[in-house]
Coordinates of C-alpha atoms in Angstrom, one line a residue:
X1 CA -32.3 64.5 143.4
X2 CA -35.4 66.2 145.1
X3 CA -38.7 64.5 144.5
X4 CA -41.3 66.2 142.3
X5 CA -43.5 67.0 145.4
X6 CA -40.6 68.8 147.1
X7 CA -39.7 70.7 144.0
X8 CA -43.2 71.8 143.5
X9 CA -43.5 73.0 147.1
X10 CA -40.2 74.9 146.8
X11 CA -41.4 76.5 143.5
X12 CA -44.6 77.5 145.1
X13 CA -42.7 79.1 148.0
X14 CA -40.3 81.0 145.6
X15 CA -43.2 82.3 143.6
X16 CA -44.4 84.3 146.6
X17 CA -41.3 86.5 146.6
X18 CA -39.3 88.7 144.2
X19 CA -37.7 88.2 141.7
X20 CA -39.2 84.8 141.2
X21 CA -42.8 86.1 141.3
X22 CA -42.3 87.5 137.8
X23 CA -40.8 84.4 136.2
X24 CA -42.5 81.9 134.1
X25 CA -43.5 78.7 136.0
X26 CA -41.0 76.6 134.0
X27 CA -38.1 78.9 135.1
X28 CA -39.2 78.8 138.7
X29 CA -39.5 75.0 138.5
X30 CA -36.0 74.8 137.1
X31 CA -34.3 76.8 139.8
X32 CA -36.4 75.1 142.5
X33 CA -35.0 71.7 141.4
X34 CA -31.5 72.9 142.1
X35 CA -32.1 74.4 145.5
X36 CA -30.7 72.7 148.7
X37 CA -33.0 73.0 151.7
X38 CA -31.4 73.4 155.1
X39 CA -32.9 73.5 158.6
X40 CA -30.9 75.6 161.1
X41 CA -31.3 76.0 164.8
X42 CA -31.0 79.3 166.6
X43 CA -27.3 80.4 167.0
X44 CA -25.9 78.4 164.1
X45 CA -23.4 80.2 161.8
X46 CA -24.1 80.0 158.1
X47 CA -20.8 81.8 157.2
X48 CA -18.3 84.0 159.0
X49 CA -16.6 87.2 157.9
X50 CA -13.4 86.3 156.1
X51 CA -14.7 82.8 155.0
X52 CA -14.2 82.0 151.3
X53 CA -17.3 82.7 149.3
X54 CA -19.5 79.7 148.5
X55 CA -20.9 79.3 145.1
X56 CA -24.4 80.0 146.4
X57 CA -26.8 82.7 147.6
X58 CA -29.2 82.2 150.4
X59 CA -32.9 82.9 150.9
X60 CA -34.8 82.9 154.2
X61 CA -38.0 80.9 153.8
X62 CA -38.9 80.6 157.5
X63 CA -37.3 82.3 160.5
X64 CA -34.6 85.0 160.5
X65 CA -30.9 85.5 160.0
X66 CA -28.8 88.3 161.4
X67 CA -25.9 89.8 159.5
X68 CA -23.2 91.3 161.7
X69 CA -19.6 92.6 161.7
X70 CA -17.1 91.6 164.4
X71 CA -14.6 94.1 165.8
X72 CA -12.3 92.8 168.5
X73 CA -14.8 90.2 169.5
X74 CA -17.6 92.7 169.7
X75 CA -20.6 92.1 167.4
X76 CA -22.1 95.0 165.5
X77 CA -25.5 94.2 163.9
X78 CA -25.7 95.3 160.3
X79 CA -29.0 93.8 159.0
X80 CA -31.7 91.3 160.0
X81 CA -33.1 89.1 157.2
X82 CA -36.5 87.6 157.5
X83 CA -38.8 85.5 155.3
X84 CA -38.3 86.2 151.6
X85 CA -35.0 88.0 152.0
X86 CA -31.9 87.0 150.0
X87 CA -28.4 87.4 151.4
X88 CA -24.9 86.3 150.4
X89 CA -25.2 87.8 147.0
X90 CA -21.5 88.6 146.7
X91 CA -21.1 85.1 145.4
X92 CA -23.1 85.9 142.4
X93 CA -21.2 89.0 141.4
X94 CA -17.7 88.0 142.2
X95 CA -15.3 88.5 145.1
X96 CA -13.3 86.1 147.3
X97 CA -14.5 86.4 150.9
X98 CA -17.5 87.3 153.0
X99 CA -17.4 90.8 154.4
X100 CA -20.0 90.0 157.1
X101 CA -21.0 87.1 159.3
X102 CA -24.5 85.4 159.0
X103 CA -26.0 83.8 162.1
X104 CA -29.4 82.2 162.5
X105 CA -31.5 84.4 164.8
X106 CA -34.3 81.9 165.3
X107 CA -34.9 78.4 164.0
X108 CA -35.0 78.8 160.3
X109 CA -35.5 77.1 156.9
X110 CA -32.9 78.4 154.4
X111 CA -32.9 77.8 150.7
X112 CA -29.4 77.6 149.2
X113 CA -29.5 78.6 145.5
X114 CA -26.5 77.7 143.3
X115 CA -24.8 80.9 142.0
X116 CA -24.5 79.5 138.5
X117 CA -28.3 79.0 138.3
X118 CA -28.9 82.6 139.5
X119 CA -26.4 84.0 137.0
X120 CA -28.2 82.1 134.2
X121 CA -31.5 83.7 135.4
X122 CA -29.8 87.1 135.4
X123 CA -28.6 86.7 131.9
X124 CA -32.1 85.6 130.7
X125 CA -34.3 88.0 132.6
X126 CA -34.2 91.8 132.8
X127 CA -36.3 91.8 135.9
X128 CA -34.0 89.3 137.7
X129 CA -30.9 91.2 136.6
X130 CA -32.2 94.5 138.0
X131 CA -33.4 92.8 141.2
X132 CA -30.0 91.2 142.0
X133 CA -28.1 94.3 141.0
X134 CA -30.3 96.2 143.4
X135 CA -29.8 93.6 146.2
X136 CA -26.0 93.9 145.7
X137 CA -26.2 97.7 145.8
X138 CA -28.4 97.5 148.9
X139 CA -26.0 95.2 150.7
X140 CA -23.2 97.8 150.2
X141 CA -25.5 100.7 151.2
X142 CA -26.5 98.9 154.4
X143 CA -22.9 98.6 155.5
X144 CA -22.3 102.2 154.5
X145 CA -25.2 103.4 156.5
X146 CA -24.1 101.4 159.5
X147 CA -20.8 103.3 159.6
X148 CA -22.3 106.7 158.7
X149 CA -25.0 106.5 161.4
X150 CA -22.5 105.5 164.0
X151 CA -20.3 108.5 163.1
X152 CA -23.4 110.8 163.2
X153 CA -24.4 109.4 166.6
X154 CA -21.1 110.0 168.2
X155 CA -20.5 113.3 166.4
X156 CA -17.0 112.4 165.4
X157 CA -15.2 115.0 163.2
X158 CA -15.2 112.9 160.1
X159 CA -17.3 113.9 157.2
X160 CA -19.7 111.4 155.5
X161 CA -17.3 111.1 152.6
X162 CA -14.4 110.2 155.0
X163 CA -16.6 107.6 156.6
X164 CA -17.4 106.1 153.2
X165 CA -13.8 106.1 152.2
X166 CA -13.0 104.1 155.3
X167 CA -15.7 101.6 154.5
X168 CA -14.4 101.1 151.0
X169 CA -10.9 100.3 152.5
X170 CA -12.3 97.4 154.5
X171 CA -9.6 95.1 153.2
X172 CA -6.8 97.6 153.6
X173 CA -4.6 96.9 156.7
X174 CA -3.6 99.6 159.1
X175 CA 0.1 99.3 159.9
X176 CA 0.9 100.1 163.5
X177 CA 3.8 102.4 164.5
X178 CA 6.4 100.0 165.9
X179 CA 9.0 102.6 167.2
X180 CA 6.8 103.5 170.2
X181 CA 8.1 106.0 172.7
X182 CA 7.5 104.7 176.2
X183 CA 8.2 105.6 179.8
X184 CA 8.1 104.0 183.3
X185 CA 5.2 104.7 185.6
X186 CA 7.3 106.3 188.3
X187 CA 9.0 109.0 186.2
X188 CA 7.8 112.6 186.8
X189 CA 5.1 114.3 184.8
X190 CA 7.7 117.0 183.9
X191 CA 10.1 114.4 182.6
X192 CA 7.4 112.7 180.5
X193 CA 6.3 116.0 179.1
X194 CA 10.0 116.8 178.2
X195 CA 10.2 113.4 176.3
X196 CA 7.1 114.2 174.4
X197 CA 8.4 117.6 173.5
X198 CA 11.8 116.4 172.5
X199 CA 10.4 113.6 170.3
X200 CA 7.6 115.9 168.9
X201 CA 4.9 113.4 169.8
X202 CA 1.4 113.8 171.1
X203 CA 1.3 110.8 173.4
X204 CA 3.5 108.5 175.4
X205 CA 2.8 105.0 176.5
X206 CA 3.5 104.0 180.2
X207 CA 4.8 100.4 180.4
X208 CA 5.9 98.0 183.0
X209 CA 9.5 96.6 183.3
X210 CA 8.5 93.7 181.0
X211 CA 7.1 96.1 178.5
X212 CA 3.4 95.5 179.2
X213 CA 1.2 98.5 178.6
X214 CA -0.1 100.2 181.7
X215 CA -1.5 103.5 180.5
X216 CA -1.1 106.4 178.1
X217 CA -0.5 110.1 178.5
X218 CA -1.6 112.5 175.8
X219 CA -1.5 116.2 175.2
X220 CA -5.1 116.3 176.4
X221 CA -4.0 114.7 179.7
X222 CA -1.3 117.3 180.2
X223 CA -3.7 120.2 179.5
X224 CA -6.6 118.9 181.6
X225 CA -4.8 117.2 184.5
X226 CA -1.7 119.4 184.8
X227 CA -1.9 122.8 183.2
X228 CA -5.5 123.3 184.2
X229 CA -5.0 122.1 187.8
X230 CA -4.0 124.4 190.7
X231 CA -0.7 123.7 192.6
X232 CA 2.6 122.1 191.5
X233 CA 2.0 118.7 190.0
X234 CA 5.0 118.4 187.7
X235 CA 7.0 116.3 190.1
X236 CA 4.2 113.7 190.7
X237 CA 4.7 110.3 188.9
X238 CA 3.0 109.9 185.6
X239 CA 0.9 107.0 187.0
X240 CA -1.2 109.7 188.7
X241 CA -2.5 111.2 185.5
X242 CA -2.2 108.5 182.9
X243 CA -5.3 107.1 181.3
X244 CA -5.6 103.5 182.3
X245 CA -6.2 100.8 181.4
X246 CA -5.2 101.2 177.7
X247 CA -7.2 99.5 175.0
X248 CA -5.2 96.7 173.6
X249 CA -5.7 94.9 170.2
X250 CA -3.9 92.4 168.0
X251 CA -2.3 93.5 164.7
X252 CA -3.6 93.0 161.2
X253 CA -6.6 95.3 161.6
X254 CA -8.2 96.8 158.6
X255 CA -9.2 100.5 158.2
X256 CA -12.9 99.5 158.6
X257 CA -12.1 97.5 161.7
X258 CA -10.3 100.5 163.3
X259 CA -13.0 103.0 162.3
X260 CA -15.7 100.8 164.0
X261 CA -13.4 100.4 167.0
X262 CA -13.1 104.2 167.3
X263 CA -16.8 104.6 167.1
X264 CA -17.4 101.9 169.8
X265 CA -14.8 103.1 172.2
X266 CA -14.6 106.8 171.5
X267 CA -10.8 106.4 171.8
X268 CA -8.0 107.7 169.5
X269 CA -5.1 105.5 170.5
X270 CA -4.9 101.6 170.5
X271 CA -2.0 99.5 171.8
X272 CA -1.0 96.5 169.7
X273 CA 0.3 93.7 171.9
X274 CA 1.5 90.2 171.1
X275 CA -1.8 88.5 172.0
X276 CA -4.1 91.5 172.1
X277 CA -4.2 91.7 175.9
X278 CA -2.5 94.1 178.4
X279 CA -0.7 91.0 179.8
X280 CA 1.6 90.6 176.8
X281 CA 4.4 92.7 175.4
X282 CA 3.8 95.9 173.5
X283 CA 4.3 95.6 169.7
X284 CA 3.1 98.9 168.4
X285 CA 0.5 101.6 168.6
X286 CA -2.3 102.7 166.1
X287 CA -3.6 106.3 166.4
X288 CA -6.4 108.1 164.7
X289 CA -3.7 109.7 162.4
X290 CA -2.4 106.2 161.4
X291 CA -6.0 105.2 160.4
X292 CA -6.5 108.3 158.3
X293 CA -3.1 108.1 156.6
X294 CA -3.0 104.3 156.1
X295 CA -0.9 103.5 153.0
X296 CA -1.5 107.0 151.7
X297 CA -4.6 105.8 149.9
X298 CA -7.0 108.0 151.8
X299 CA -8.3 110.8 149.6
X300 CA -7.9 113.4 152.3
X301 CA -4.2 112.6 152.6
X302 CA -3.8 112.8 148.8
X303 CA -5.5 116.2 148.8
X304 CA -3.3 117.4 151.7
X305 CA -0.2 116.3 149.8
X306 CA -1.3 118.0 146.6
X307 CA -1.9 121.3 148.4
X308 CA 1.4 121.0 150.3
X309 CA 3.4 120.2 147.1
X310 CA 6.2 122.6 146.1
X311 CA 6.9 121.4 142.6
X312 CA 5.0 120.2 139.6
X313 CA 6.4 116.7 139.7
X314 CA 4.7 116.1 143.0
X315 CA 1.3 116.7 141.4
X316 CA 1.8 113.7 139.1
X317 CA 2.9 111.5 142.0
X318 CA -0.2 112.3 143.9
X319 CA -2.5 111.9 140.9
X320 CA -0.9 108.5 140.3
X321 CA -1.9 107.7 143.9
X322 CA -5.4 108.8 143.0
X323 CA -5.5 106.3 140.1
X324 CA -4.4 103.6 142.5
X325 CA -7.2 104.7 144.8
X326 CA -9.6 104.4 141.8
X327 CA -8.5 100.8 141.2
X328 CA -9.2 100.0 144.9
X329 CA -12.6 101.5 144.8
X330 CA -13.5 99.8 141.5
X331 CA -12.2 96.4 142.8
X332 CA -14.3 96.8 146.0
X333 CA -17.5 97.8 144.0
X334 CA -17.7 101.2 145.6
X335 CA -20.7 103.4 144.3
X336 CA -19.7 105.3 141.2
X337 CA -21.2 108.6 142.4
X338 CA -18.9 108.4 145.5
X339 CA -15.8 107.6 143.3
X340 CA -16.5 110.5 140.9
X341 CA -16.9 113.0 143.8
X342 CA -13.6 111.9 145.3
X343 CA -11.7 111.9 142.0
X344 CA -13.2 115.3 141.0
X345 CA -12.0 116.8 144.3
X346 CA -8.5 115.5 143.6
X347 CA -8.5 116.7 140.0
X348 CA -9.7 120.1 141.1
X349 CA -6.9 120.2 143.7
X350 CA -4.3 119.5 141.0
X351 CA -5.8 122.2 138.8
X352 CA -5.8 124.8 141.7
X353 CA -2.2 124.0 142.6
X354 CA -1.1 124.2 138.9
X355 CA -2.7 127.6 138.7
X356 CA -0.9 128.8 141.8
X357 CA 2.4 127.5 140.5
X358 CA 1.8 129.2 137.2
X359 CA 0.9 132.6 138.8
X360 CA 4.1 132.4 140.8
X361 CA 6.2 131.4 137.7
X362 CA 4.8 134.3 135.6
X363 CA 5.6 136.7 138.4
X364 CA 9.2 135.5 138.3
X365 CA 9.2 136.2 134.6
X366 CA 8.1 139.7 135.3
X367 CA 4.4 139.2 134.4
X368 CA 2.2 140.3 137.3
X369 CA -1.5 139.6 137.8
X370 CA -3.4 142.5 136.2
X371 CA -5.7 142.9 139.2
X372 CA -8.8 141.8 137.3
X373 CA -11.0 138.9 138.5
X374 CA -10.8 135.7 136.6
X375 CA -12.3 132.2 136.8
X376 CA -10.8 128.9 135.6
X377 CA -13.5 126.7 134.0
X378 CA -13.4 122.9 133.5
X379 CA -15.4 121.7 130.5
X380 CA -16.9 118.5 129.2
X381 CA -16.5 115.4 131.4
X382 CA -14.4 117.2 134.0
X383 CA -17.0 120.0 134.0
X384 CA -19.6 117.3 134.7
X385 CA -17.4 115.8 137.5
X386 CA -17.0 112.6 135.5
X387 CA -13.3 112.5 134.5
X388 CA -12.3 109.4 136.5
X389 CA -9.4 108.5 134.1
X390 CA -6.8 111.0 133.0
X391 CA -8.2 111.8 129.5
X392 CA -7.5 114.9 127.5
X393 CA -7.9 118.4 128.9
X394 CA -11.0 120.6 128.2
X395 CA -10.9 123.9 130.0
X396 CA -11.3 127.6 129.4
X397 CA -10.5 130.9 131.2
X398 CA -13.1 133.6 131.9
X399 CA -12.1 137.1 133.2
X400 CA -13.9 140.3 133.9
X401 CA -14.0 143.0 131.2
X402 CA -10.8 145.1 131.7
X403 CA -10.8 148.9 131.7
X404 CA -10.6 150.6 128.4
X405 CA -7.1 150.6 127.1
X406 CA -5.9 147.6 129.0
X407 CA -7.6 144.9 126.9
X408 CA -4.4 143.7 125.1
X409 CA -2.2 143.4 128.2
X410 CA -4.9 141.7 130.2
X411 CA -5.5 139.2 127.4
X412 CA -1.8 138.5 127.0
X413 CA -1.4 137.8 130.7
X414 CA -4.3 135.4 130.9
X415 CA -3.3 133.5 127.7
X416 CA 0.2 133.1 129.2
X417 CA -1.4 131.8 132.4
X418 CA -3.5 129.4 130.4
X419 CA -0.5 128.1 128.6
X420 CA 1.4 127.6 131.9
X421 CA -1.4 125.8 133.6
X422 CA -2.2 123.4 130.7
X423 CA 1.5 122.6 130.4
X424 CA 1.6 121.7 134.1
X425 CA -1.5 119.6 133.8
X426 CA 0.1 117.8 130.9
X427 CA 3.1 117.0 133.1
X428 CA 0.6 115.7 135.7
X429 CA -0.7 113.2 133.1
X430 CA -3.7 115.1 131.5
X431 CA -2.9 115.1 127.8
X432 CA -3.5 118.2 125.7
X433 CA -6.8 118.5 123.9
X434 CA -6.3 117.6 120.2
X435 CA -8.9 120.2 119.2
X436 CA -7.2 122.8 121.5
X437 CA -10.3 123.4 123.6
X438 CA -8.1 124.8 126.3
X439 CA -7.4 128.0 128.1
X440 CA -4.1 128.2 126.3
X441 CA -6.0 128.9 123.1
X442 CA -6.7 132.6 122.5
X443 CA -10.2 131.8 121.4
X444 CA -11.1 130.2 124.7
X445 CA -9.4 132.7 127.0
X446 CA -11.7 135.7 126.9
X447 CA -13.5 138.4 129.0
X448 CA -17.1 137.7 130.0
X449 CA -18.6 140.0 127.3
X450 CA -16.9 137.8 124.6
X451 CA -18.1 134.6 126.3
X452 CA -21.7 135.8 126.4
X453 CA -21.3 136.7 122.8
X454 CA -20.2 133.2 122.0
X455 CA -23.1 131.6 123.7
X456 CA -25.5 134.2 122.2
X457 CA -24.4 133.2 118.7
X458 CA -24.7 129.5 119.5
X459 CA -28.2 130.0 120.9
X460 CA -29.7 132.6 118.6
X461 CA -28.3 131.2 115.3
X462 CA -27.8 127.5 116.0
X463 CA -26.1 125.6 113.3
X464 CA -26.0 121.8 113.7
X465 CA -22.3 121.4 113.1
X466 CA -21.2 124.3 115.2
X467 CA -23.6 123.3 117.9
X468 CA -22.2 119.8 118.1
X469 CA -18.7 121.3 118.7
X470 CA -20.1 123.8 121.2
X471 CA -22.0 121.4 123.5
X472 CA -18.8 120.8 125.5
X473 CA -19.0 124.5 126.6
X474 CA -22.4 124.1 128.1
X475 CA -20.9 121.8 130.7
X476 CA -18.7 124.4 132.2
X477 CA -17.9 124.4 136.0
X478 CA -15.9 126.9 137.9
X479 CA -12.8 125.4 139.6
X480 CA -10.7 128.4 140.7
X481 CA -11.1 132.2 141.0
X482 CA -14.1 134.4 141.1
X483 CA -17.1 132.1 140.8
X484 CA -19.5 135.0 140.5
X485 CA -18.2 135.3 136.9
X486 CA -19.4 131.8 136.1
X487 CA -22.7 132.5 137.7
X488 CA -23.0 135.7 135.6
X489 CA -22.2 133.7 132.5
X490 CA -24.9 131.1 133.3
X491 CA -27.4 133.8 133.9
X492 CA -26.6 135.4 130.6
X493 CA -27.0 132.0 128.9
X494 CA -30.5 131.6 130.3
X495 CA -31.5 135.1 129.2
X496 CA -30.3 134.3 125.6
X497 CA -32.2 131.1 125.6
X498 CA -35.4 133.0 126.5
X499 CA -34.9 135.0 123.3
X500 CA -33.7 132.1 121.1
X501 CA -36.8 129.9 121.1
X502 CA -35.6 127.4 118.5
X503 CA -32.4 126.7 120.3
X504 CA -33.7 123.9 122.6
X505 CA -35.2 122.1 119.6
X506 CA -31.9 122.2 117.8
X507 CA -30.2 121.1 121.0
X508 CA -32.6 118.2 121.3
X509 CA -32.1 117.2 117.6
X510 CA -28.3 117.1 118.3
X511 CA -29.0 114.9 121.3
X512 CA -30.6 112.3 119.0
X513 CA -27.6 112.0 116.7
X514 CA -26.4 108.8 118.3
X515 CA -29.2 106.2 118.5
X516 CA -28.6 103.2 120.8
X517 CA -27.5 99.9 119.3
X518 CA -30.6 98.1 120.3
X519 CA -29.8 95.0 118.2
X520 CA -27.0 94.1 120.6
X521 CA -24.8 91.3 119.2
X522 CA -27.1 90.7 116.3
X523 CA -26.8 94.1 114.8
X524 CA -24.0 95.5 117.0
X525 CA -22.7 98.9 116.1
X526 CA -19.0 98.5 116.3
X527 CA -16.4 100.8 114.8
X528 CA -15.0 100.2 111.3
X529 CA -11.9 102.4 111.6
X530 CA -8.5 100.9 111.4
X531 CA -7.5 101.8 115.0
X532 CA -10.7 100.5 116.6
X533 CA -12.2 98.1 114.2
X534 CA -14.8 95.8 115.7
X535 CA -14.7 97.6 119.0
X536 CA -17.7 99.3 120.7
X537 CA -17.5 103.0 121.3
X538 CA -19.1 103.3 124.8
X539 CA -18.7 107.1 124.8
X540 CA -20.5 108.0 121.6
X541 CA -22.9 105.0 121.4
X542 CA -24.1 105.0 125.0
X543 CA -22.8 107.7 127.3
X544 CA -23.2 110.7 125.0
X545 CA -26.9 110.1 124.3
X546 CA -27.6 110.2 128.0
X547 CA -25.3 113.1 128.9
X548 CA -26.7 115.1 125.9
X549 CA -30.3 114.4 127.1
X550 CA -29.6 115.3 130.7
X551 CA -27.8 118.6 129.6
X552 CA -30.7 119.5 127.3
X553 CA -33.4 119.0 130.0
X554 CA -31.5 120.7 132.8
X555 CA -31.0 123.8 130.6
X556 CA -34.6 123.7 129.6
X557 CA -35.5 123.8 133.3
X558 CA -32.9 126.7 133.8
X559 CA -31.2 125.0 136.7
X560 CA -28.0 127.0 137.5
X561 CA -26.3 124.3 139.5
X562 CA -23.1 122.6 138.2
X563 CA -24.2 119.0 138.2
X564 CA -23.0 115.6 136.8
X565 CA -25.1 113.6 134.4
X566 CA -26.3 111.4 137.2
X567 CA -27.1 114.4 139.4
X568 CA -29.0 116.0 136.5
X569 CA -31.2 113.0 136.0
X570 CA -31.9 112.8 139.8
X571 CA -32.8 116.5 139.8
X572 CA -35.0 116.0 136.8
X573 CA -36.8 113.1 138.5
X574 CA -38.0 115.7 141.0
X575 CA -38.8 118.4 138.5
X576 CA -40.6 116.1 135.9
X577 CA -42.9 113.8 137.9
X578 CA -44.3 112.2 134.8
X579 CA -40.8 111.1 133.8
X580 CA -39.5 110.3 137.3
X581 CA -39.0 106.5 136.7
X582 CA -37.3 107.0 133.4
X583 CA -35.0 109.7 134.8
X584 CA -33.9 107.4 137.7
X585 CA -33.4 104.5 135.2
X586 CA -31.2 106.8 133.1
X587 CA -29.2 107.9 136.2
X588 CA -28.6 104.2 137.1
X589 CA -27.7 103.4 133.5
X590 CA -25.1 106.2 133.3
X591 CA -23.5 105.1 136.5
X592 CA -23.2 101.6 135.1
X593 CA -21.6 102.9 131.9
X594 CA -19.1 105.0 133.9
X595 CA -18.0 102.0 135.8
X596 CA -17.8 99.8 132.7
X597 CA -15.6 102.5 131.0
X598 CA -13.3 102.9 134.0
X599 CA -12.9 99.1 134.4
X600 CA -12.0 98.8 130.7
X601 CA -9.7 101.9 130.9
X602 CA -7.8 100.5 133.9
X603 CA -7.4 97.1 132.3
X604 CA -6.3 98.5 128.9
X605 CA -4.3 101.4 130.3
X606 CA -6.2 104.0 128.3
X607 CA -9.3 106.1 128.2
X608 CA -11.6 103.1 128.3
X609 CA -13.7 104.5 125.4
X610 CA -13.4 101.5 123.1
X611 CA -14.5 98.0 124.4
X612 CA -14.1 94.6 122.7
X613 CA -17.6 93.1 122.9
X614 CA -16.1 89.6 123.4
X615 CA -14.5 90.8 126.7
X616 CA -17.8 91.5 128.3
X617 CA -19.3 88.9 130.7
X618 CA -23.0 87.8 130.5
X619 CA -24.1 90.1 133.2
X620 CA -22.5 93.2 131.6
X621 CA -24.0 92.2 128.3
X622 CA -27.4 92.0 129.9
X623 CA -27.0 95.3 131.7
X624 CA -26.0 96.9 128.4
X625 CA -29.2 95.6 126.8
X626 CA -31.1 97.3 129.6
X627 CA -29.1 100.5 129.1
X628 CA -29.8 100.6 125.4
X629 CA -33.5 100.1 126.1
X630 CA -33.4 103.1 128.5
X631 CA -31.5 105.2 126.0
X632 CA -34.2 104.4 123.4
X633 CA -36.9 105.5 125.8
X634 CA -35.1 108.7 126.7
X635 CA -34.6 109.7 123.1
X636 CA -38.2 108.8 122.3
X637 CA -39.3 111.1 125.2
X638 CA -37.1 113.9 123.8
X639 CA -38.6 113.5 120.4
X640 CA -42.1 113.8 121.7
X641 CA -41.3 116.6 124.2
X642 CA -39.7 118.9 121.6
X643 CA -41.8 117.7 118.6
X644 CA -38.7 117.0 116.6
X645 CA -40.6 115.1 113.9
X646 CA -42.0 118.5 112.9
X647 CA -38.6 120.2 112.5
X648 CA -37.0 120.2 109.1
X649 CA -33.3 120.0 108.6

């Protein structure tokens, strides 16, 4: 056991750096007594990528530690930690292995903190909880930026989202193609081109007699070195134009490994050999296409398959893949805003395809499009780009005012279209809305003049009960068709709001209907109904108060963009400087709630709305306490901003 003098010295050192600088002396003394002190010389490894996580986090007290990734023996620096920096925080939040290697950059003094002690501090202190949550998020962002910056630098054709999706698949192995088409180095270029054409392939490997890779010929080689060159070259041997040497690797490479390798080498094809060198036999080949389509879990591939599908059943298959993708992302602690963007794009693709299937089906039944612009609207959580799990449908159909005399036939067509589409979405796993807030309902399939009338009534003569039911419609988002109709509707809403001055106050009062359960686990607000007795309703008790507040404030500011709750709070942080910190806290709180609901939904095989309090770990309980506090502050701010204490029911 460390002497009192050493413990006091360690406690004094810790007190100079966050999060320990905000703790009571007794708490700092307690963790200081549990810390192991290690001296390391330059070059020593603290842990390596792939090592089993230790039950400890590390703090650099003197010196520096470099965090790096290793791709085919080449080191890629990810971060440099110096005095006061904490690393290895994955051990605190769970996981199995290290994703990076840590090496001492100069002689260093490292404090090793038991993960159990840190978890206890997190459970006991809001400040410590938020600090380590931030450190964990930062560690993910550092890795994300490393890949993103590399792609930007080399101007590869992948988007930022593709880059991120590769990062999130860092444990997913890329399977090489083992049925590799090869040729000898002395065959003619013409013969090689014929083999490529007959086999419908874009490249062919040139190998020796003992099947060792010598080079590669691609379509690009044929274009640049044969077609674009003067004179007859077709009869020359392929060794004259092959790209050599080839880049060889071993198998068992992850998607992240291969992406980094593509960045580093600027190559698109990699030969897999028995020992990873050109002096051993060829085993397979990994191309850019293999990386992108690995296991079918890449969102771009799922999107492509959805748009290429020819029957409704395929939509469910691909949406099931998206749910598996969601599981992977959640398991790997991918940022919620990224997950929601990906799943929204996939959901939208399913909707678009269902609409196109439905239009074609109606035409076969003799019902043709009336030649009038229309727009399919997603409402509620899908309208806010937050429907990660396949919950019930909320949608509507908006179309341009038809010419006089054609009102009935136009309405009949679009209602029929709405019924077809919602039916196909049901087959894809999206259950029908129990309240029938869908485009299949006559009431919610209307021309724009009727829709403006609906919103005008809700705004100019707001009734609390009607307004509660109508809030879902204020979260509309165009998914298919003429989006100018949705923009016109939004403009009409803002104009009506200018005339109905009391609307925002009623809207605000509605946003305060669900106060947060601040007496968490002492006066915990659980449900009393038979189906969900003693369960916590995360949607109504926590998520709705925040989404209602964000919707209210974004409409008050007359922002026409179609934003998620998190995006709304982030936008409001810029628009309302006095409330910037609170808005950013609310955005982070909502992301946490979305993740908690998804995790629960995936575990229970449902919507994730109802959570058993006893199933939550200490960190989640502490985070919920922070969330409830944030909700309370948000609602207090709304109360003051709209002077709700002066409004009578």
